[in-house]
Short mmCIF file of C-alpha atoms and ligand atoms in Angstrom, two decimals:
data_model
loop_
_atom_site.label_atom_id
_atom_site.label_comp_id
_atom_site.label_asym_id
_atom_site.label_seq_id
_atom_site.Cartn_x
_atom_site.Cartn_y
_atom_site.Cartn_z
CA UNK J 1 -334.16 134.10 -175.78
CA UNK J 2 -336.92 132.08 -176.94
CA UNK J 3 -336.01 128.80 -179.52
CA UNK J 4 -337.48 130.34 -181.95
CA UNK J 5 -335.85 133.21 -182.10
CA UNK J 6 -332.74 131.25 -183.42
CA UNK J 7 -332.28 132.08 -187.46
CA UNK J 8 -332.82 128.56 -189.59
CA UNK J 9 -329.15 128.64 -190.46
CA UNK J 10 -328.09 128.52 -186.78
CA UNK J 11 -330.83 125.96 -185.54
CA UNK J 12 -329.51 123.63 -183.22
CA UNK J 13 -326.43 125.57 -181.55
CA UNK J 14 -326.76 126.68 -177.90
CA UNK J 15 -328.60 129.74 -177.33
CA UNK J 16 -325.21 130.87 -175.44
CA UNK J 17 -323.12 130.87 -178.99
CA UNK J 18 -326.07 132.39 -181.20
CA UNK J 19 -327.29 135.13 -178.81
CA UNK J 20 -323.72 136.87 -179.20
CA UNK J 21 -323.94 136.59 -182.86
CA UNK J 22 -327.52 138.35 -182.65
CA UNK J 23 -326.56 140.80 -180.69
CA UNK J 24 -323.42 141.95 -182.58
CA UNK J 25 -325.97 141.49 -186.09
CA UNK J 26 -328.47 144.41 -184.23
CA UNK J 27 -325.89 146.80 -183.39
CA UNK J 28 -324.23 146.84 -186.80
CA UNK J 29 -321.19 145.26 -185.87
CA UNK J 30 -321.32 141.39 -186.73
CA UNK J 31 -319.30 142.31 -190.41
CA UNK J 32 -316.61 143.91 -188.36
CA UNK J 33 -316.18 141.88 -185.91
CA UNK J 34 -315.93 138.77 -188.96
CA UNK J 35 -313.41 140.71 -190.74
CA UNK J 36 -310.89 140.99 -187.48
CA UNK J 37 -311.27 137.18 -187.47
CA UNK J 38 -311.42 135.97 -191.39
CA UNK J 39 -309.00 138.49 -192.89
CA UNK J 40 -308.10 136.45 -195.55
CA UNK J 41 -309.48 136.58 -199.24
CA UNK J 42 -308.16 133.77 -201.28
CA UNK J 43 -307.45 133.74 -205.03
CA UNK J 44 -309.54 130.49 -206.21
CA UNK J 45 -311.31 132.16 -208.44
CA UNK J 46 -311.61 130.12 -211.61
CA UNK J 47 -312.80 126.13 -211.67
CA UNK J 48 -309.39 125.66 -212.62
CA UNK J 49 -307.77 126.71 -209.46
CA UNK J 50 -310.36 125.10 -207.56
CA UNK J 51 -309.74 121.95 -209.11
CA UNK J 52 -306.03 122.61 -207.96
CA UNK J 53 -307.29 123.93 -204.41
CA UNK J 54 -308.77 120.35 -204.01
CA UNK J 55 -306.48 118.23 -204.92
CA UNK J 56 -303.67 120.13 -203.25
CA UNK J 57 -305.79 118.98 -199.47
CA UNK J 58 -306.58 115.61 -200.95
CA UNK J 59 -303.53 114.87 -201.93
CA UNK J 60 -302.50 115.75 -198.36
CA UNK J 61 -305.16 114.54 -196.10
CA UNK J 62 -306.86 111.74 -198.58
CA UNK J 63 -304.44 109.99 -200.23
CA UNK J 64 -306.30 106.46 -200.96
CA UNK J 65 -309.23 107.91 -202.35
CA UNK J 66 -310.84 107.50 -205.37
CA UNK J 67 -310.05 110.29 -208.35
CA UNK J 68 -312.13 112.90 -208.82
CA UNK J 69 -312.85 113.67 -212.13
CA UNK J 70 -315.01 117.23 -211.38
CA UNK J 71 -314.52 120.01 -209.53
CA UNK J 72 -316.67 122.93 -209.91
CA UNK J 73 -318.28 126.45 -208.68
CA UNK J 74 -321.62 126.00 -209.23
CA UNK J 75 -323.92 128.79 -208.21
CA UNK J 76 -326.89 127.33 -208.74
CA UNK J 77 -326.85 125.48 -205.23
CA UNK J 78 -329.14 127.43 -202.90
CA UNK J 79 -327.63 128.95 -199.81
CA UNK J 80 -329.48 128.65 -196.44
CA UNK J 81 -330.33 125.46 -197.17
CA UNK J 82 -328.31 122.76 -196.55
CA UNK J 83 -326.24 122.63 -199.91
CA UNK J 84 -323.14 124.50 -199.65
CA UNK J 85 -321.23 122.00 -202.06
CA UNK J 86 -322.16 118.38 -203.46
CA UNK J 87 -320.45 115.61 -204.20
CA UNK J 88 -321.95 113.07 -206.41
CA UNK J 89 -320.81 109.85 -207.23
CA UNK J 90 -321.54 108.86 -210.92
CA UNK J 91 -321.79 105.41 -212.28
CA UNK J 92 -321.12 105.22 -215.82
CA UNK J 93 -321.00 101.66 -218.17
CA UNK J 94 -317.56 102.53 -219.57
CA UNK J 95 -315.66 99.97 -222.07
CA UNK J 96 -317.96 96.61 -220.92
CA UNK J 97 -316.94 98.21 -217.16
CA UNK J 98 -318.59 99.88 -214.44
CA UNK J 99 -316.89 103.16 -213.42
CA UNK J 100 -317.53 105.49 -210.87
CA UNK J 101 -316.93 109.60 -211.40
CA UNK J 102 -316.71 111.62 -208.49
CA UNK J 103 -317.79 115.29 -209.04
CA UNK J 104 -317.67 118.26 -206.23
CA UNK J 105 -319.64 121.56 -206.50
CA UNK J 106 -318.89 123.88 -204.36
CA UNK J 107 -321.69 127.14 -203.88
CA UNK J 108 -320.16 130.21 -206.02
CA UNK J 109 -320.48 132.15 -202.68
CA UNK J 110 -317.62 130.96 -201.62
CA UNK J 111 -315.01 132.30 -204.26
CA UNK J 112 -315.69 135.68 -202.23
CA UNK J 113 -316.04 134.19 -198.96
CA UNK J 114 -312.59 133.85 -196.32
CA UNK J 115 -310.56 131.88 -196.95
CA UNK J 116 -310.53 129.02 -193.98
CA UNK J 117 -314.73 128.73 -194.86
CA UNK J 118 -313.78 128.07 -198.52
CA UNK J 119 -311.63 125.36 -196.72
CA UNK J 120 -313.91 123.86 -194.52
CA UNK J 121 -316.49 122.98 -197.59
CA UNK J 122 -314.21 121.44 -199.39
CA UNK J 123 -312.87 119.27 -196.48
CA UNK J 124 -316.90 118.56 -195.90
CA UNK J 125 -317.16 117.57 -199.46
CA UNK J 126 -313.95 115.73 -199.67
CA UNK J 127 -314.72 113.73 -196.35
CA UNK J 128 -317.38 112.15 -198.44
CA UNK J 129 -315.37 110.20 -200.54
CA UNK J 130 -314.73 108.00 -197.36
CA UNK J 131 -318.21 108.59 -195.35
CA UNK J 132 -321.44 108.68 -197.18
CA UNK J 133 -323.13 109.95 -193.99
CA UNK J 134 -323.23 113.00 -191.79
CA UNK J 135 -322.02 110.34 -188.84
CA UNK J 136 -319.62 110.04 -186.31
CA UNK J 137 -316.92 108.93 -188.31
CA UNK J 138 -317.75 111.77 -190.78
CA UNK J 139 -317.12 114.11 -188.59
CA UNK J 140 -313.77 112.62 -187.04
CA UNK J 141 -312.32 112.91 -190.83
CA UNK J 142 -313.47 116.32 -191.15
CA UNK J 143 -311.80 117.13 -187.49
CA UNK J 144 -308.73 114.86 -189.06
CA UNK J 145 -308.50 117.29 -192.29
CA UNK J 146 -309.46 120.51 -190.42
CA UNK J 147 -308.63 120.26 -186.47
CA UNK J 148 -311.23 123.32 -186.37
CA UNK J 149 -314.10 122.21 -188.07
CA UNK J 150 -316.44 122.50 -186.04
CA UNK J 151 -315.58 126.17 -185.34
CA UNK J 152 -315.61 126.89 -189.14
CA UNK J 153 -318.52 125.38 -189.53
CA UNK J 154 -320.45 127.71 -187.05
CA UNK J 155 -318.68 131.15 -187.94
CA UNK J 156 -319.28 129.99 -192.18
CA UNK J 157 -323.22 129.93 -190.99
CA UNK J 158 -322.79 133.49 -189.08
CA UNK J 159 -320.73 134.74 -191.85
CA UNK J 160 -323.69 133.83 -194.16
CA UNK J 161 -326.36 135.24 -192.16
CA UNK J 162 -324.39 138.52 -191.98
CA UNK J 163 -324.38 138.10 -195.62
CA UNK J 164 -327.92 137.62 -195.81
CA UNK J 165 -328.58 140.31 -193.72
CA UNK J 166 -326.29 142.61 -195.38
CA UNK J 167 -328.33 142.14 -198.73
CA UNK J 168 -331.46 143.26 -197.43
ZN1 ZN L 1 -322.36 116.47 -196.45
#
């Protein structure tokens, strides 16, 4: 398979991992074949139970970590692009004194997506309260939160491009 041929939302993984996915998209069987693997629906449906969702892994995974005073669907981050949550860090003059806000957004699409993907964004956007960049360290926290990050990280983009795919 040529480069090329690789969707935008699989770019740089090995040809060997994305021509499977490809292959299973053609014949029809890629949704099937996600739904034997990510059974599970979750019920964080409202901002409110997100809000809980998060907290409930920071409290477990990030305990010296700055409050976060937001946490939000928003579905006016664009899929297929990079943003599948934010986090922002707001500084606000408050009573003579500088205070931060941290906010997270997480992309609507995942209040319908499996479980372990809705997960793996919010470990992503959690992991930022420590590491500002996508470095190594980053990615150690993530791995620290979510032993299978990685993983989740790759089957989230297939899931999306059968998604995509799906809604043509
Ligand atoms: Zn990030």
């Amino acid at each position: 398979m040529n480069r090329c041929d690789i969707p935008a939302i699989l770019a740089g993984y090995p040809a060997g991992l994305v021509e499977p996915v490809l292959h299973l998209l053609a014949e029809g069987r890629l949704g099937d074949a996600l739904q034997r693997r990510y059974p599970l629906r979750h019920a964080v449906r409202s901002d409110r139970a997100l809000y809980d969702y998060v907290h409930a892994i920071k409290n477990e995974c990030l305990r010296n970590t700055p409050p976060l005073s937001k946490v939000v669907y928003d579905n006016s981050l664009k899929l297929l692009r990079q943003a599948l949550g934010t986090h922002t860090r707001v500084s606000r003059v408050q009573g003579g004194r500088l205070k931060a806000k941290n906010e997270i957004r997480i992309a609507t699409v995942f209040r319908e997506a499996p479980e372990a993907f809705l997960r793996m964004i919010v470990v992503h956007e959690l992991a930022h309260l420590r590491e500002r960049e996508h470095d190594k360290e980053f990615y150690q926290l993530c791995r620290y939160m979510e032993p299978a990050y990685h993983q989740l990280e790759f089957d989230l983009r297939v899931w999306l491009l059968w998604r995509d795919a799906a809604a043509m």
